[in-house]
PDB file of C-alpha atoms in Angstrom:
ATOM      1  CA  MET A   1     -12.184   2.518  -9.585  1.00 93.00           C
ATOM      2  CA  GLU A   2     -13.709   5.686  -7.870  1.00 92.00           C
ATOM      3  CA  ALA A   3     -17.285   3.826  -7.320  1.00 94.00           C
ATOM      4  CA  PHE A   4     -15.579   0.655  -5.795  1.00 96.00           C
ATOM      5  CA  TYR A   5     -13.333   2.940  -3.576  1.00 97.00           C
ATOM      6  CA  ALA A   6     -16.365   4.716  -2.287  1.00 95.00           C
ATOM      7  CA  GLN A   7     -17.933   1.559  -1.276  1.00 96.00           C
ATOM      8  CA  TRP A   8     -14.907   0.339  -0.146  1.00 97.00           C
ATOM      9  CA  ILE A   9     -14.709   2.989   2.482  1.00 97.00           C
ATOM     10  CA  ILE A  10     -18.103   2.640   3.598  1.00 97.00           C
ATOM     11  CA  ASP A  11     -17.418  -1.164   3.938  1.00 97.00           C
ATOM     12  CA  GLU A  12     -14.099  -0.101   5.747  1.00 97.00           C
ATOM     13  CA  GLU A  13     -16.203   2.255   8.005  1.00 97.00           C
ATOM     14  CA  ASN A  14     -18.490  -0.524   9.048  1.00 97.00           C
ATOM     15  CA  ILE A  15     -15.598  -3.128   9.954  1.00 97.00           C
ATOM     16  CA  LEU A  16     -13.895  -0.177  12.207  1.00 97.00           C
ATOM     17  CA  ASN A  17     -16.868  -0.088  14.074  1.00 97.00           C
ATOM     18  CA  ASP A  18     -16.794  -3.922  14.794  1.00 97.00           C
ATOM     19  CA  LEU A  19     -12.866  -3.424  15.429  1.00 97.00           C
ATOM     20  CA  LEU A  20     -13.772  -0.983  18.189  1.00 97.00           C
ATOM     21  CA  SER A  21     -16.679  -2.596  19.719  1.00 97.00           C
ATOM     22  CA  VAL A  22     -15.683  -6.469  20.339  1.00 96.00           C
ATOM     23  CA  PRO A  23     -14.859  -7.521  23.470  1.00 96.00           C
ATOM     24  CA  SER A  24     -11.407  -7.616  24.336  1.00 92.00           C
ATOM     25  CA  ASP A  25     -11.507 -11.094  25.891  1.00 92.00           C
ATOM     26  CA  ARG A  26     -13.475 -12.829  23.114  1.00 93.00           C
ATOM     27  CA  PRO A  27     -10.684 -14.282  20.757  1.00 92.00           C
ATOM     28  CA  ASP A  28     -13.320 -16.411  18.999  1.00 94.00           C
ATOM     29  CA  LEU A  29     -15.165 -13.409  17.497  1.00 96.00           C
ATOM     30  CA  HIS A  30     -11.744 -11.572  16.580  1.00 97.00           C
ATOM     31  CA  ILE A  31     -10.174 -14.523  14.549  1.00 96.00           C
ATOM     32  CA  PRO A  32     -13.250 -13.760  11.829  1.00 96.00           C
ATOM     33  CA  LEU A  33     -13.133 -10.214  12.110  1.00 97.00           C
ATOM     34  CA  ILE A  34      -9.252 -10.218  11.350  1.00 97.00           C
ATOM     35  CA  SER A  35      -9.906 -12.405   8.759  1.00 97.00           C
ATOM     36  CA  ARG A  36     -12.975 -10.097   7.268  1.00 97.00           C
ATOM     37  CA  MET A  37     -10.445  -7.221   7.316  1.00 97.00           C
ATOM     38  CA  LEU A  38      -7.375  -8.863   5.629  1.00 97.00           C
ATOM     39  CA  SER A  39     -10.140 -10.145   2.689  1.00 97.00           C
ATOM     40  CA  HIS A  40     -11.381  -6.389   2.600  1.00 97.00           C
ATOM     41  CA  CYS A  41      -8.030  -5.114   2.044  1.00 96.00           C
ATOM     42  CA  ALA A  42      -7.257  -8.175  -0.515  1.00 96.00           C
ATOM     43  CA  ALA A  43     -10.109  -6.683  -2.390  1.00 97.00           C
ATOM     44  CA  TYR A  44      -8.506  -3.345  -2.768  1.00 97.00           C
ATOM     45  CA  TYR A  45      -5.315  -4.872  -3.729  1.00 95.00           C
ATOM     46  CA  ASN A  46      -6.732  -7.304  -6.250  1.00 95.00           C
ATOM     47  CA  ARG A  47      -8.657  -3.893  -8.128  1.00 96.00           C
ATOM     48  CA  LYS A  48      -5.458  -2.161  -8.036  1.00 95.00           C
ATOM     49  CA  SER A  49      -3.734  -5.077  -9.628  1.00 94.00           C
ATOM     50  CA  GLN A  50      -6.008  -4.809 -12.222  1.00 95.00           C
ATOM     51  CA  ILE A  51      -5.702  -1.341 -13.112  1.00 95.00           C
ATOM     52  CA  ALA A  52      -1.822  -2.072 -13.048  1.00 94.00           C
ATOM     53  CA  GLU A  53      -2.618  -4.644 -15.649  1.00 93.00           C
ATOM     54  CA  ARG A  54      -4.211  -2.506 -17.966  1.00 92.00           C
ATOM     55  CA  ASP A  55      -2.001   0.442 -17.520  1.00 91.00           C
ATOM     56  CA  ILE A  56       0.871   0.801 -14.828  1.00 91.00           C
ATOM     57  CA  PHE A  57       1.167   4.227 -14.866  1.00 88.00           C
ATOM     58  CA  GLN A  58      -2.394   4.960 -13.840  1.00 91.00           C
ATOM     59  CA  ALA A  59      -1.886   2.419 -11.192  1.00 93.00           C
ATOM     60  CA  PHE A  60       1.213   4.497  -9.855  1.00 91.00           C
ATOM     61  CA  SER A  61      -0.677   7.348  -9.872  1.00 92.00           C
ATOM     62  CA  CYS A  62      -3.553   6.387  -7.660  1.00 95.00           C
ATOM     63  CA  TYR A  63      -5.809   8.943  -8.890  1.00 95.00           C
ATOM     64  CA  TRP A  64      -8.782   7.865  -7.225  1.00 96.00           C
ATOM     65  CA  LEU A  65      -7.124   8.966  -4.134  1.00 96.00           C
ATOM     66  CA  THR A  66      -7.197  12.564  -2.552  1.00 95.00           C
ATOM     67  CA  PRO A  67      -3.786  14.582  -2.567  1.00 95.00           C
ATOM     68  CA  VAL A  68      -3.611  14.051   1.000  1.00 96.00           C
ATOM     69  CA  GLU A  69      -3.733  10.286   0.827  1.00 96.00           C
ATOM     70  CA  ARG A  70      -1.390  10.320  -1.704  1.00 95.00           C
ATOM     71  CA  SER A  71       1.300  12.036   0.397  1.00 95.00           C
ATOM     72  CA  PHE A  72       1.410   8.561   2.453  1.00 96.00           C
ATOM     73  CA  LEU A  73       2.446   6.455  -0.922  1.00 96.00           C
ATOM     74  CA  TRP A  74       4.988   4.780  -1.770  1.00 95.00           C
ATOM     75  CA  LEU A  75       5.584   2.745  -4.991  1.00 94.00           C
ATOM     76  CA  GLY A  76       1.829   2.542  -5.596  1.00 93.00           C
ATOM     77  CA  GLY A  77       0.633   1.736  -1.897  1.00 94.00           C
ATOM     78  CA  LEU A  78       1.101   2.965   1.883  1.00 96.00           C
ATOM     79  CA  LYS A  79       4.477   3.397   3.082  1.00 96.00           C
ATOM     80  CA  PRO A  80       5.695   0.184   4.425  1.00 96.00           C
ATOM     81  CA  ASP A  81       7.387   1.931   7.499  1.00 95.00           C
ATOM     82  CA  MET A  82       3.991   3.953   8.312  1.00 96.00           C
ATOM     83  CA  ILE A  83       2.731   0.166   9.273  1.00 97.00           C
ATOM     84  CA  PHE A  84       5.186  -0.126  12.292  1.00 98.00           C
ATOM     85  CA  ARG A  85       3.354   2.944  13.392  1.00 97.00           C
ATOM     86  CA  PHE A  86      -0.060   0.663  14.076  1.00 98.00           C
ATOM     87  CA  VAL A  87       1.777  -1.627  16.302  1.00 98.00           C
ATOM     88  CA  PRO A  88      -0.072  -1.380  19.621  1.00 97.00           C
ATOM     89  CA  SER A  89       1.694  -0.854  23.019  1.00 94.00           C
ATOM     90  CA  GLY A  90       2.525  -3.213  25.507  1.00 94.00           C
ATOM     91  CA  LEU A  91       4.197  -5.747  23.911  1.00 97.00           C
ATOM     92  CA  ASN A  92       6.617  -8.251  25.778  1.00 97.00           C
ATOM     93  CA  MET A  93      10.283  -8.413  25.049  1.00 97.00           C
ATOM     94  CA  ALA A  94      10.142 -11.322  22.386  1.00 98.00           C
ATOM     95  CA  GLN A  95       7.174  -9.260  20.409  1.00 98.00           C
ATOM     96  CA  ARG A  96       9.391  -6.436  20.466  1.00 98.00           C
ATOM     97  CA  SER A  97      12.657  -8.286  19.216  1.00 98.00           C
ATOM     98  CA  GLU A  98      10.541  -9.745  16.586  1.00 98.00           C
ATOM     99  CA  ILE A  99       9.088  -6.616  15.459  1.00 98.00           C
ATOM    100  CA  GLU A 100      12.456  -4.668  15.487  1.00 98.00           C
ATOM    101  CA  GLN A 101      14.023  -7.736  13.346  1.00 98.00           C
ATOM    102  CA  LEU A 102      10.847  -7.062  11.075  1.00 98.00           C
ATOM    103  CA  ARG A 103      11.545  -3.297  10.685  1.00 98.00           C
ATOM    104  CA  MET A 104      14.953  -4.037   9.574  1.00 98.00           C
ATOM    105  CA  GLN A 105      14.169  -6.557   7.211  1.00 97.00           C
ATOM    106  CA  MET A 106      11.605  -4.272   5.677  1.00 98.00           C
ATOM    107  CA  MET A 107      14.003  -1.200   5.507  1.00 97.00           C
ATOM    108  CA  GLU A 108      16.478  -3.399   3.806  1.00 97.00           C
ATOM    109  CA  ARG A 109      13.958  -4.631   0.879  1.00 96.00           C
ATOM    110  CA  ARG A 110      12.606  -0.923   0.542  1.00 96.00           C
ATOM    111  CA  THR A 111      16.316   0.380   0.059  1.00 96.00           C
ATOM    112  CA  GLU A 112      16.415  -2.189  -2.698  1.00 95.00           C
ATOM    113  CA  LEU A 113      13.119  -1.210  -4.503  1.00 95.00           C
ATOM    114  CA  ASP A 114      14.213   2.633  -4.088  1.00 95.00           C
ATOM    115  CA  MET A 115      17.451   1.664  -6.051  1.00 93.00           C
ATOM    116  CA  ARG A 116      15.249  -0.511  -8.611  1.00 91.00           C
ATOM    117  CA  MET A 117      13.242   2.617  -9.143  1.00 91.00           C
ATOM    118  CA  ARG A 118      15.835   4.900  -9.585  1.00 89.00           C
ATOM    119  CA  GLN A 119      17.361   2.628 -12.344  1.00 84.00           C
ATOM    120  CA  VAL A 120      13.997   2.584 -13.615  1.00 82.00           C
ATOM    121  CA  GLU A 121      13.699   6.521 -14.170  1.00 81.00           C
ATOM    122  CA  GLU A 122      17.470   6.463 -15.380  1.00 82.00           C
ATOM    123  CA  ALA A 123      16.485   3.890 -18.166  1.00 73.00           C
ATOM    124  CA  MET A 124      13.497   5.986 -18.987  1.00 71.00           C
ATOM    125  CA  THR A 125      15.479   9.206 -19.766  1.00 74.00           C
ATOM    126  CA  VAL A 126      18.340   7.409 -21.800  1.00 68.00           C
ATOM    127  CA  LEU A 127      15.656   5.591 -23.741  1.00 67.00           C
ATOM    128  CA  MET A 128      14.097   8.640 -24.701  1.00 65.00           C
ATOM    129  CA  ALA A 129      16.935  10.621 -25.268  1.00 67.00           C
ATOM    130  CA  LEU A 130      17.928   7.636 -27.501  1.00 62.00           C
ATOM    131  CA  ALA A 131      14.950   7.489 -29.425  1.00 61.00           C
ATOM    132  CA  ALA A 132      14.966  11.529 -30.081  1.00 61.00           C
ATOM    133  CA  VAL A 133      18.850  11.099 -31.379  1.00 59.00           C
ATOM    134  CA  HIS A 134      17.223   8.643 -33.511  1.00 57.00           C
ATOM    135  CA  GLY A 135      14.520  10.481 -34.949  1.00 55.00           C
ATOM    136  CA  TYR A 136      11.700   7.946 -34.196  1.00 51.00           C
ATOM    137  CA  VAL A 137      10.035  10.144 -31.129  1.00 50.00           C
ATOM    138  CA  ARG A 138       7.920  11.866 -34.529  1.00 51.00           C
ATOM    139  CA  ASN A 139       6.234   8.926 -35.472  1.00 50.00           C
ATOM    140  CA  GLY A 140       6.226   7.513 -32.114  1.00 55.00           C
ATOM    141  CA  GLU A 141       7.674   4.047 -33.062  1.00 56.00           C
ATOM    142  CA  ALA A 142      10.602   4.145 -30.517  1.00 54.00           C
ATOM    143  CA  ARG A 143       8.414   6.097 -27.861  1.00 59.00           C
ATOM    144  CA  GLY A 144       5.920   3.304 -27.870  1.00 65.00           C
ATOM    145  CA  GLU A 145       8.782   0.679 -27.312  1.00 68.00           C
ATOM    146  CA  ALA A 146      10.534   2.446 -24.785  1.00 67.00           C
ATOM    147  CA  THR A 147       7.356   2.879 -22.983  1.00 73.00           C
ATOM    148  CA  LEU A 148       6.455  -0.810 -23.018  1.00 79.00           C
ATOM    149  CA  ARG A 149       9.758  -1.640 -21.866  1.00 77.00           C
ATOM    150  CA  ILE A 150       9.250   0.985 -19.208  1.00 80.00           C
ATOM    151  CA  ALA A 151       6.070  -0.367 -17.966  1.00 84.00           C
ATOM    152  CA  GLU A 152       7.079  -4.013 -17.795  1.00 86.00           C
ATOM    153  CA  ILE A 153       9.713  -3.021 -15.017  1.00 85.00           C
ATOM    154  CA  LEU A 154       7.448  -0.660 -13.379  1.00 89.00           C
ATOM    155  CA  ARG A 155       5.042  -3.556 -12.973  1.00 91.00           C
ATOM    156  CA  ALA A 156       7.503  -5.940 -11.493  1.00 92.00           C
ATOM    157  CA  VAL A 157       8.552  -3.254  -9.140  1.00 93.00           C
ATOM    158  CA  PHE A 158       4.921  -2.368  -8.138  1.00 94.00           C
ATOM    159  CA  ASP A 159       4.278  -5.924  -7.602  1.00 95.00           C
ATOM    160  CA  GLU A 160       7.254  -6.372  -5.482  1.00 96.00           C
ATOM    161  CA  ALA A 161       6.028  -3.406  -3.403  1.00 96.00           C
ATOM    162  CA  ASP A 162       2.598  -4.931  -2.897  1.00 96.00           C
ATOM    163  CA  ARG A 163       4.106  -7.986  -1.830  1.00 96.00           C
ATOM    164  CA  LEU A 164       6.436  -6.239   0.644  1.00 97.00           C
ATOM    165  CA  ARG A 165       3.433  -4.347   2.187  1.00 97.00           C
ATOM    166  CA  LYS A 166       1.549  -7.627   2.438  1.00 97.00           C
ATOM    167  CA  TYR A 167       4.510  -9.568   4.324  1.00 97.00           C
ATOM    168  CA  VAL A 168       5.029  -6.784   6.698  1.00 98.00           C
ATOM    169  CA  VAL A 169       1.289  -6.719   7.775  1.00 97.00           C
ATOM    170  CA  THR A 170       1.496 -10.768   7.464  1.00 97.00           C
ATOM    171  CA  LYS A 171       4.453 -10.682   9.838  1.00 98.00           C
ATOM    172  CA  ILE A 172       2.848  -8.506  12.353  1.00 98.00           C
ATOM    173  CA  ILE A 173      -0.296 -10.180  12.738  1.00 98.00           C
ATOM    174  CA  ASP A 174       1.791 -13.370  13.100  1.00 98.00           C
ATOM    175  CA  ILE A 175       3.503 -11.783  16.195  1.00 98.00           C
ATOM    176  CA  LEU A 176       1.001 -10.499  17.830  1.00 98.00           C
ATOM    177  CA  ASN A 177      -1.921 -12.197  19.919  1.00 97.00           C
ATOM    178  CA  THR A 178      -5.646 -11.804  18.780  1.00 97.00           C
ATOM    179  CA  THR A 179      -6.356  -9.021  20.806  1.00 96.00           C
ATOM    180  CA  GLN A 180      -3.381  -7.025  20.079  1.00 97.00           C
ATOM    181  CA  THR A 181      -4.161  -7.845  16.267  1.00 98.00           C
ATOM    182  CA  VAL A 182      -7.526  -6.046  16.674  1.00 98.00           C
ATOM    183  CA  ARG A 183      -6.014  -3.004  17.922  1.00 97.00           C
ATOM    184  CA  PHE A 184      -3.224  -3.108  15.267  1.00 98.00           C
ATOM    185  CA  LEU A 185      -5.900  -3.166  12.468  1.00 98.00           C
ATOM    186  CA  ALA A 186      -8.379  -0.627  14.457  1.00 98.00           C
ATOM    187  CA  MET A 187      -5.544   2.057  14.526  1.00 98.00           C
ATOM    188  CA  ALA A 188      -4.223   1.425  10.810  1.00 97.00           C
ATOM    189  CA  VAL A 189      -8.244   1.579   9.731  1.00 98.00           C
ATOM    190  CA  ASN A 190      -8.810   4.744  11.914  1.00 97.00           C
ATOM    191  CA  PHE A 191      -5.602   6.291  10.570  1.00 97.00           C
ATOM    192  CA  HIS A 192      -6.566   5.791   6.739  1.00 97.00           C
ATOM    193  CA  LEU A 193     -10.285   6.867   7.353  1.00 97.00           C
ATOM    194  CA  ARG A 194      -9.293  10.189   9.203  1.00 97.00           C
ATOM    195  CA  THR A 195      -6.762  11.020   6.456  1.00 97.00           C
ATOM    196  CA  ARG A 196      -9.716  10.368   3.724  1.00 96.00           C
ATOM    197  CA  ARG A 197     -12.026  12.588   5.479  1.00 96.00           C
ATOM    198  CA  TYR A 198      -9.134  14.997   5.626  1.00 95.00           C
ATOM    199  CA  GLY A 199      -8.315  15.081   2.211  1.00 95.00           C
ATOM    200  CA  LEU A 200     -11.997  14.923   1.051  1.00 93.00           C
ATOM    201  CA  ARG A 201     -12.367  18.259   3.329  1.00 92.00           C
ATOM    202  CA  GLN A 202      -9.322  19.718   1.892  1.00 89.00           C
ATOM    203  CA  SER A 203      -9.951  18.896  -1.943  1.00 80.00           C
ATOM    204  CA  GLY A 204     -13.696  20.535  -1.261  1.00 76.00           C
ATOM    205  CA  ALA A 205     -12.067  23.828   0.211  1.00 56.00           C
ATOM    206  CA  SER A 206      -9.517  24.251  -2.914  1.00 52.00           C
ATOM    207  CA  GLY A 207     -12.503  23.509  -5.394  1.00 47.00           C
TER     208      GLY A 207
END
């Protein structure tokens, strides 16, 4: 994943240059550029999903990211409320109303997933305690069974969190016009790349 992510970052830098340089009055150029950015994001989430298929605990850890990048994560990906920070100014009243409704929907769904995650953590504690009481932890039998059950639930939460992020981005793009969408994506990418660079500097300094 580290090699994939390194190349993915290079590709993202190229996309950012195009987002920043495209003329604001050329929607014919905006649309393919927006599609290119969305395909770029989809490639990352597809690769992350492959990791989750093999080991959900590794996928949740996002080990390929710097600690600074990981500070903005929630359930294996960017906190969905962060996405709204990249919505550009200058929206009309109808757009602002739709964005606010979407924000409320997101917060409601996020709260539900947070509750499910707490239930997972509680279940993990209970299952491991029961395994210890019944004496199976020593040979790994109960521990393995408990881990598999927890992993299945975690994968479901992980997938739903990614679907929520995708839903929020898709709805925001539906609300914005193409010029606003280019600005939205440019701000999001710029934030991510600055976070990445700062994270690498911090990791180098601590190393």
